[in-house]
Short mmCIF file of C-alpha atoms and ligand atoms in Angstrom, two decimals:
data_model
loop_
_atom_site.label_atom_id
_atom_site.label_comp_id
_atom_site.label_asym_id
_atom_site.label_seq_id
_atom_site.Cartn_x
_atom_site.Cartn_y
_atom_site.Cartn_z
CA MET P 94 54.24 111.33 85.63
CA ILE P 95 52.00 111.69 88.60
CA ILE P 96 52.22 115.21 90.04
CA GLU P 97 51.23 115.43 93.69
CA ILE P 98 50.80 118.83 95.28
CA ASP P 99 51.59 119.00 98.92
CA GLN P 100 48.57 121.07 99.88
CA ASN P 101 49.32 121.24 103.60
CA ARG P 102 52.93 122.37 103.05
CA LEU P 103 51.83 125.03 100.56
CA ASN P 104 49.06 126.27 102.90
CA GLY P 105 51.62 126.44 105.67
CA ASP P 106 54.03 128.48 103.53
CA ILE P 107 51.19 130.89 102.68
CA GLU P 108 50.28 131.30 106.39
CA ALA P 109 53.95 131.72 107.30
CA LEU P 110 54.49 134.44 104.82
CA ALA P 111 51.30 136.30 105.92
CA ALA P 112 52.92 136.69 109.37
CA PHE P 113 55.33 139.16 107.86
CA SER P 114 53.00 142.13 108.03
CA ASP P 115 52.67 145.59 109.40
CA ALA P 116 48.93 145.15 109.95
CA GLU P 117 47.23 142.85 112.34
CA ALA P 118 46.03 139.49 111.02
CA PRO P 119 44.12 138.60 108.91
CA ALA P 120 45.13 141.84 107.20
CA VAL P 121 48.53 141.93 105.43
CA THR P 122 50.49 145.13 104.82
CA ARG P 123 53.90 144.59 103.26
CA VAL P 124 55.26 147.60 101.45
CA VAL P 125 58.34 147.14 99.33
CA PHE P 126 61.69 147.60 101.04
CA SER P 127 60.05 147.77 104.53
CA GLU P 128 61.38 145.65 107.36
CA GLN P 129 58.57 143.05 106.90
CA ASP P 130 59.33 142.85 103.17
CA ALA P 131 62.95 142.13 103.95
CA LYS P 132 61.90 139.32 106.36
CA ALA P 133 59.52 137.91 103.77
CA ARG P 134 62.32 137.90 101.16
CA ALA P 135 64.67 136.17 103.52
CA CYS P 136 62.15 133.45 104.32
CA LEU P 137 61.40 132.91 100.65
CA LYS P 138 65.02 132.71 99.69
CA GLU P 139 65.61 130.12 102.43
CA ARG P 140 62.72 127.97 101.08
CA CYS P 141 64.10 128.25 97.53
CA ARG P 142 67.54 127.09 98.74
CA GLU P 143 65.96 124.16 100.63
CA ALA P 144 64.47 123.16 97.19
CA GLY P 145 67.96 123.18 95.71
CA LEU P 146 67.38 126.27 93.62
CA ALA P 147 70.18 128.66 92.71
CA THR P 148 69.17 132.15 93.80
CA ARG P 149 70.27 135.62 92.74
CA GLU P 150 68.96 139.16 93.12
CA ASP P 151 69.26 142.05 90.80
CA ALA P 152 69.88 145.76 91.62
CA VAL P 153 66.17 146.49 92.35
CA GLY P 154 65.60 143.37 94.34
CA ASN P 155 63.92 141.18 91.77
CA THR P 156 64.71 137.67 93.06
CA PHE P 157 65.42 134.64 90.75
CA ALA P 158 65.54 131.07 91.98
CA ARG P 159 66.54 128.64 89.17
CA TRP P 160 66.19 124.89 88.90
CA VAL P 161 68.97 124.27 86.42
CA GLY P 162 68.00 122.20 83.43
CA THR P 163 70.00 119.56 81.57
CA SER P 164 70.40 122.07 78.71
CA ALA P 165 71.26 125.06 80.94
CA ALA P 166 72.22 127.33 78.02
CA LEU P 167 68.72 127.20 76.48
CA PRO P 168 66.36 130.11 77.33
CA ALA P 169 64.48 129.21 80.53
CA VAL P 170 60.84 128.76 81.45
CA GLY P 171 59.82 131.43 83.92
CA THR P 172 57.03 131.55 86.57
CA GLY P 173 56.40 133.74 89.57
CA SER P 174 54.66 136.82 90.88
CA HIS P 175 55.01 139.39 93.72
CA VAL P 176 54.81 139.37 97.47
CA ASP P 177 54.35 142.98 98.26
CA ALA P 178 50.91 143.83 99.63
CA ILE P 179 49.07 147.20 99.69
CA PRO P 180 47.98 148.39 103.18
CA HIS P 181 45.27 146.14 104.69
CA ALA P 182 45.34 143.64 101.94
CA GLY P 183 45.01 139.82 102.00
CA LYS P 184 47.41 136.82 101.90
CA TYR P 185 46.87 135.55 98.37
CA ASP P 186 47.36 138.29 95.77
CA GLY P 187 50.78 137.58 94.26
CA VAL P 188 51.73 135.13 97.03
CA VAL P 189 49.93 132.18 95.33
CA GLY P 190 52.06 132.68 92.18
CA VAL P 191 55.27 132.74 94.15
CA LEU P 192 54.75 129.96 96.68
CA GLY P 193 52.54 128.09 94.19
CA GLY P 194 55.43 128.30 91.70
CA LEU P 195 57.82 126.95 94.25
CA GLU P 196 55.48 124.05 95.19
CA ALA P 197 55.14 123.27 91.48
CA ILE P 198 58.84 122.92 91.21
CA ARG P 199 59.00 120.76 94.40
CA ALA P 200 56.19 118.56 93.08
CA LEU P 201 58.11 118.03 89.84
CA GLN P 202 61.24 117.20 91.73
CA ARG P 203 59.35 114.71 93.91
CA GLY P 204 57.89 113.16 90.74
CA GLY P 205 61.42 112.53 89.43
CA PHE P 206 61.22 115.02 86.62
CA ARG P 207 64.37 116.53 85.09
CA PRO P 208 63.82 119.71 83.05
CA GLU P 209 65.72 120.21 79.88
CA ARG P 210 65.33 123.98 79.90
CA SER P 211 65.95 125.55 83.32
CA ILE P 212 62.77 126.54 85.26
CA GLU P 213 63.08 129.83 87.02
CA LEU P 214 60.92 131.24 89.78
CA VAL P 215 60.77 135.05 89.99
CA ILE P 216 59.68 137.21 92.87
CA PHE P 217 59.13 140.65 91.44
CA THR P 218 59.89 143.84 93.31
CA SER P 219 57.00 146.23 93.95
CA GLU P 220 54.17 145.09 91.73
CA GLU P 221 52.01 147.36 93.85
CA PRO P 222 52.28 151.16 93.38
CA THR P 223 52.01 151.85 97.14
CA ARG P 224 55.52 153.27 97.79
CA PHE P 225 56.70 154.75 94.44
CA GLY P 226 53.47 155.57 92.72
CA ILE P 227 53.96 153.23 89.82
CA GLY P 228 53.06 149.49 89.63
CA CYS P 229 55.21 146.64 88.34
CA LEU P 230 58.45 148.47 89.01
CA GLY P 231 60.59 145.22 88.89
CA SER P 232 59.02 143.88 85.74
CA ARG P 233 59.06 147.29 83.97
CA LEU P 234 62.79 147.47 84.53
CA MET P 235 63.35 143.85 83.55
CA SER P 236 61.62 144.38 80.29
CA GLY P 237 63.03 147.77 79.53
CA THR P 238 59.61 149.45 79.70
CA LEU P 239 60.92 151.90 82.31
CA THR P 240 64.39 153.46 81.92
CA PRO P 241 66.86 153.01 84.81
CA SER P 242 67.34 156.81 85.19
CA ALA P 243 63.45 157.38 85.39
CA ALA P 244 63.20 154.58 87.94
CA ALA P 245 66.12 155.90 90.04
CA ALA P 246 64.41 159.21 90.33
CA LEU P 247 61.11 157.92 91.58
CA GLN P 248 60.27 159.15 95.03
CA ASP P 249 58.35 157.67 97.99
CA PRO P 250 55.96 159.74 100.15
CA GLU P 251 58.93 160.60 102.46
CA GLY P 252 60.73 162.14 99.45
CA ASP P 253 63.37 159.47 99.36
CA THR P 254 64.31 158.27 95.86
CA LEU P 255 64.26 154.68 94.77
CA GLU P 256 68.01 154.94 94.34
CA VAL P 257 68.51 155.72 97.99
CA VAL P 258 65.83 153.39 99.32
CA ARG P 259 66.94 150.27 97.37
CA LYS P 260 70.50 150.71 98.53
CA ARG P 261 69.38 151.11 102.07
CA ALA P 262 67.59 147.80 101.66
CA GLY P 263 70.78 146.15 100.58
CA PHE P 264 70.40 146.20 96.78
CA SER P 265 73.41 147.77 95.27
CA GLY P 266 74.72 147.42 91.78
CA SER P 267 73.53 149.40 88.75
CA LEU P 268 69.88 149.58 87.66
CA ASN P 269 71.22 149.35 84.16
CA GLU P 270 71.85 145.71 84.72
CA VAL P 271 68.25 144.87 85.67
CA ARG P 272 67.02 144.57 82.07
CA LEU P 273 67.01 141.03 80.98
CA PRO P 274 68.89 140.02 77.85
CA GLU P 275 66.95 139.09 74.74
CA ASN P 276 65.64 135.52 74.61
CA TYR P 277 66.07 135.03 78.32
CA TYR P 278 62.72 133.16 78.64
CA SER P 279 61.32 130.83 76.08
CA ALA P 280 58.03 130.94 77.96
CA TRP P 281 56.54 132.64 80.97
CA VAL P 282 53.39 131.58 83.06
CA GLU P 283 52.05 133.45 86.09
CA LEU P 284 49.55 131.89 88.46
CA HIS P 285 47.31 134.41 90.22
CA ILE P 286 43.99 134.75 91.98
CA GLU P 287 41.28 136.08 89.60
CA GLN P 288 40.47 139.20 91.67
CA GLY P 289 37.00 139.02 90.02
CA PRO P 290 33.89 136.95 90.46
CA ILE P 291 33.61 135.00 87.19
CA LEU P 292 35.21 131.68 87.97
CA GLU P 293 33.42 131.33 91.32
CA ARG P 294 30.13 132.33 89.82
CA GLU P 295 30.43 129.77 87.00
CA GLY P 296 31.82 127.03 89.26
CA ILE P 297 34.94 126.72 87.02
CA SER P 298 38.33 125.83 88.60
CA LEU P 299 40.76 127.72 86.37
CA GLY P 300 40.88 130.69 84.06
CA LEU P 301 43.30 130.68 81.12
CA VAL P 302 44.09 134.37 80.45
CA THR P 303 44.15 135.16 76.75
CA SER P 304 44.89 138.85 77.10
CA ILE P 305 45.70 141.45 79.76
CA ALA P 306 44.01 144.86 79.46
CA ALA P 307 46.11 147.87 78.62
CA PRO P 308 45.96 150.44 81.42
CA ALA P 309 46.52 154.21 81.17
CA SER P 310 46.20 156.73 83.83
CA PHE P 311 46.32 160.49 83.82
CA ARG P 312 45.72 163.58 85.84
CA ILE P 313 43.35 166.35 84.83
CA THR P 314 43.94 169.72 86.48
CA ILE P 315 41.16 172.36 86.11
CA GLU P 316 41.87 176.03 87.05
CA GLY P 317 38.96 178.31 87.28
CA GLU P 318 38.32 181.29 89.51
CA GLY P 319 37.37 181.20 93.21
CA GLY P 320 35.39 183.71 95.22
CA HIS P 321 32.77 184.24 97.87
CA ALA P 322 29.85 181.89 97.41
CA GLY P 323 27.42 184.59 98.39
CA GLY P 324 29.08 187.71 96.95
CA ARG P 325 29.81 186.31 93.55
CA LEU P 326 26.73 186.12 91.36
CA MET P 327 26.01 183.18 89.12
CA PRO P 328 26.49 184.80 85.68
CA GLY P 329 30.08 184.78 84.53
CA ARG P 330 31.37 182.32 87.23
CA ARG P 331 34.31 180.08 86.26
CA ASP P 332 33.62 177.31 88.67
CA ALA P 333 36.33 174.57 88.46
CA LEU P 334 34.18 171.93 90.01
CA CYS P 335 31.32 172.43 87.59
CA ALA P 336 33.78 171.98 84.78
CA ALA P 337 35.02 168.84 86.56
CA ALA P 338 31.51 167.45 86.83
CA GLU P 339 31.10 167.76 83.02
CA THR P 340 34.46 166.18 82.48
CA ILE P 341 33.71 163.19 84.78
CA LEU P 342 30.45 162.49 83.00
CA ALA P 343 32.26 162.79 79.64
CA VAL P 344 34.77 160.03 80.75
CA GLU P 345 31.75 157.77 81.50
CA ARG P 346 29.93 158.60 78.26
CA ILE P 347 33.02 158.16 76.00
CA ALA P 348 34.10 154.82 77.71
CA LEU P 349 30.47 153.51 77.33
CA GLY P 350 30.43 154.84 73.76
CA THR P 351 32.85 152.36 72.36
CA GLY P 352 30.15 149.68 72.89
CA ALA P 353 32.96 147.27 73.94
CA ILE P 354 32.63 145.41 77.16
CA ASP P 355 36.39 145.68 77.66
CA THR P 356 36.56 149.42 77.65
CA VAL P 357 36.45 150.84 81.16
CA GLY P 358 37.01 154.44 82.30
CA THR P 359 37.05 155.57 85.94
CA VAL P 360 37.61 158.90 87.69
CA GLY P 361 38.77 157.71 91.11
CA ILE P 362 40.03 160.88 92.70
CA CYS P 363 38.50 164.43 92.75
CA GLN P 364 40.33 166.94 94.86
CA VAL P 365 38.69 170.33 95.29
CA HIS P 366 40.38 173.53 96.28
CA PRO P 367 39.86 175.28 98.57
CA GLY P 368 37.18 172.86 99.62
CA ALA P 369 34.96 175.16 101.71
CA VAL P 370 31.22 175.34 101.62
CA ASN P 371 31.16 179.08 101.11
CA SER P 372 33.86 179.30 98.51
CA ILE P 373 33.62 178.78 94.74
CA PRO P 374 36.04 175.96 93.77
CA SER P 375 39.02 177.53 91.96
CA ARG P 376 41.01 174.38 91.27
CA VAL P 377 40.14 170.69 90.86
CA GLN P 378 42.37 167.68 90.25
CA LEU P 379 40.96 164.47 88.86
CA ALA P 380 42.74 161.09 88.50
CA VAL P 381 41.46 159.04 85.56
CA ASP P 382 42.05 155.28 84.93
CA LEU P 383 41.34 153.94 81.46
CA ARG P 384 41.73 150.27 80.37
CA ASP P 385 41.06 148.26 77.32
CA THR P 386 42.28 145.01 75.78
CA ASP P 387 42.60 147.00 72.48
CA ALA P 388 45.26 149.63 72.83
CA ALA P 389 44.06 151.56 69.67
CA ARG P 390 40.57 151.71 71.02
CA ARG P 391 41.84 152.91 74.45
CA ASP P 392 43.96 155.59 72.84
CA LYS P 393 40.97 156.79 70.76
CA VAL P 394 38.98 157.11 74.12
CA LEU P 395 41.88 159.10 75.48
CA ARG P 396 41.86 161.47 72.53
CA GLU P 397 38.16 161.98 72.75
CA ILE P 398 38.45 162.81 76.43
CA GLU P 399 41.18 165.29 75.59
CA ALA P 400 38.95 166.90 72.96
CA THR P 401 36.11 167.15 75.43
CA CYS P 402 38.32 168.73 78.02
CA ASN P 403 39.22 171.45 75.50
CA GLU P 404 35.51 172.04 74.75
CA VAL P 405 34.53 172.17 78.38
CA GLY P 406 37.46 174.50 79.10
CA ALA P 407 36.47 176.91 76.25
CA SER P 408 32.78 176.88 77.14
CA ARG P 409 33.34 177.56 80.87
CA GLY P 410 36.30 179.78 80.67
CA VAL P 411 38.57 177.57 82.72
CA SER P 412 41.96 175.96 81.86
CA ILE P 413 42.05 172.22 81.68
CA LYS P 414 45.35 170.45 81.56
CA LEU P 415 45.90 166.73 80.99
CA GLU P 416 49.01 164.93 82.22
CA THR P 417 49.81 161.35 81.40
CA ILE P 418 50.98 159.12 84.28
CA ASN P 419 51.37 155.90 82.43
CA VAL P 420 50.13 154.50 79.10
CA ASP P 421 50.99 150.83 78.96
CA PRO P 422 50.47 148.26 76.16
CA PRO P 423 48.01 145.36 76.34
CA ALA P 424 49.48 141.85 76.45
CA GLN P 425 48.29 138.90 74.33
CA SER P 426 48.93 135.41 75.61
CA SER P 427 50.96 133.02 73.47
CA PRO P 428 48.91 130.33 71.69
CA ARG P 429 51.62 127.81 72.36
CA ILE P 430 51.50 128.43 76.09
CA LEU P 431 47.68 128.45 76.14
CA ALA P 432 47.73 125.11 74.31
CA ALA P 433 50.15 123.73 77.07
CA LEU P 434 47.86 125.04 79.73
CA THR P 435 44.74 123.58 78.04
CA ALA P 436 46.48 120.14 77.63
CA ALA P 437 47.48 120.19 81.32
CA CYS P 438 43.88 120.98 82.46
CA GLU P 439 42.54 118.20 80.23
CA HIS P 440 45.23 115.79 81.54
CA GLU P 441 44.31 116.55 85.18
CA GLY P 442 40.53 116.66 84.56
CA ILE P 443 40.27 120.20 85.83
CA THR P 444 37.51 122.52 84.46
CA PHE P 445 38.69 125.74 82.80
CA ARG P 446 37.59 128.64 80.61
CA THR P 447 39.46 131.41 78.75
CA MET P 448 39.23 134.94 80.13
CA VAL P 449 40.61 138.48 79.94
CA SER P 450 42.49 139.99 82.83
CA ARG P 451 41.30 143.46 83.49
CA ALA P 452 43.84 144.04 86.20
CA TYR P 453 47.40 144.34 85.11
CA HIS P 454 50.17 142.17 86.34
CA ASP P 455 53.86 141.78 86.03
CA SER P 456 53.14 139.40 83.14
CA SER P 457 51.90 142.52 81.17
CA PHE P 458 55.50 143.67 81.10
CA ILE P 459 57.21 140.31 80.66
CA ALA P 460 55.07 139.99 77.57
CA GLN P 461 57.32 142.71 76.05
CA ILE P 462 60.26 140.30 76.06
CA ALA P 463 58.80 136.76 76.16
CA PRO P 464 55.79 134.68 75.20
CA ILE P 465 53.44 134.66 78.22
CA ALA P 466 50.24 133.43 79.60
CA MET P 467 48.46 133.61 82.99
CA LEU P 468 46.45 131.06 84.96
CA PHE P 469 43.69 132.39 87.31
CA ILE P 470 42.22 130.57 90.30
CA PRO P 471 38.85 131.57 91.86
CA CYS P 472 38.73 133.83 94.87
CA ARG P 473 35.79 134.14 97.21
CA ASP P 474 33.24 136.71 96.01
CA GLY P 475 35.90 138.05 93.70
CA VAL P 476 37.34 140.02 96.58
CA SER P 477 40.96 141.11 96.48
CA HIS P 478 43.10 143.85 98.10
CA ARG P 479 41.14 143.28 101.34
CA PRO P 480 41.86 141.27 104.48
CA ASP P 481 39.01 138.95 103.64
CA GLU P 482 40.57 137.93 100.36
CA TYR P 483 40.40 134.12 100.17
CA SER P 484 41.08 131.11 97.97
CA SER P 485 40.76 127.62 99.42
CA PRO P 486 43.73 125.25 99.67
CA GLU P 487 41.90 122.99 97.16
CA GLU P 488 41.49 125.76 94.62
CA ILE P 489 45.17 126.79 95.00
CA SER P 490 46.29 123.21 94.65
CA ARG P 491 44.41 122.72 91.40
CA GLY P 492 46.13 125.78 90.00
CA VAL P 493 49.51 124.62 91.08
CA GLN P 494 48.85 121.18 89.69
CA VAL P 495 48.17 122.58 86.26
CA LEU P 496 51.08 125.02 86.57
CA ALA P 497 53.48 122.21 87.40
CA ARG P 498 52.33 120.13 84.43
CA THR P 499 52.59 123.10 82.14
CA LEU P 500 56.11 124.00 83.37
CA ALA P 501 57.07 120.34 82.78
CA SER P 502 55.83 120.37 79.19
CA LEU P 503 57.24 123.83 78.40
CA SER P 504 60.69 122.87 79.77
CA ALA P 505 60.58 119.75 77.56
CA GLY P 506 62.27 117.59 80.24
CA ARG P 507 61.63 113.92 81.01
CA GLU P 508 61.09 111.66 83.97
CA SER P 509 64.22 110.04 85.36
ZN1 ZN N 823 48.94 140.74 92.21
#
């Protein structure tokens, strides 16, 4: 079977979707359950219907568009990604996996293919944590990684709960029904931009993701004692920021200390109270992000950071409290799906290499309920989450080509 990707049409779809934005072009801002998000969803559903796919939505707005196979009762083959975009982002993050997935299906249809297993395109709700503070909301619920009651209680910056906001956006029904039944997918593949520089630098067309790093994030609150910066003498001070400085450097030292290239630790936020030049800092909040492809190694780093916090607290006479925000598992790709991707690349004569995803994706959570793999395409300078995020139509096309051939092989259909 010859698979021909309609590059112009796909590019047109990407441009059309980018117009649903609360930021001026080329920036894209599309926060979950906003008016622009609703318009983008409507546009996508229309295109799925045009392709003859049967669409449905669950109670949190995850959207499923199914090309029904000849053995419709068999577990399906899934593909897809997200279309929400953080403020002032670009057009490709997530979108390439959704519109690319759709074009892969259309290309197979044009090629006269008939899938045995159904092929299902998924548009996940809120992969980005912008509104509710937690990423991959839709896929966490689908996989049972997040309980419906915990999800319902999540609040946006306005203080509205997910329960209220989703219903206002037209998604009723019970969140209890979002979780997918066991054996729903026999295989899952997500196409995504790399969001890193490796493929472009090495001049390689595609990345086959063998594992997705396990993220953990937590908040550290340090309480010391404030006072007048002049009146209060140095001996006996309990300066919360000095304790924070030691803690930040400890995070760096401990993450480096594993000696593993895949261990990364970052303190991305440091809030100082009261934040005046003539006042000793009395309270500091730090936000820490830890990632690793090996969950045990990451958890060991977490415990070491905790122990160091206790030491710093004791030696400086301050209280240091550590609160977990999320601790997620790493995902390993399925050898069977990687083999299908490899065969597809070889068949199409497209260069590829294996790689690790250090960013997490909806596939991290789908991995809890199905065999998964991801396929990366290069993006210019490795830039993502910025208006100048860019992948060329040719690069996207190559990814879709391999995705289509992989979906064909995983769905075990035949040409008619
Ligand atoms: Zn993404």
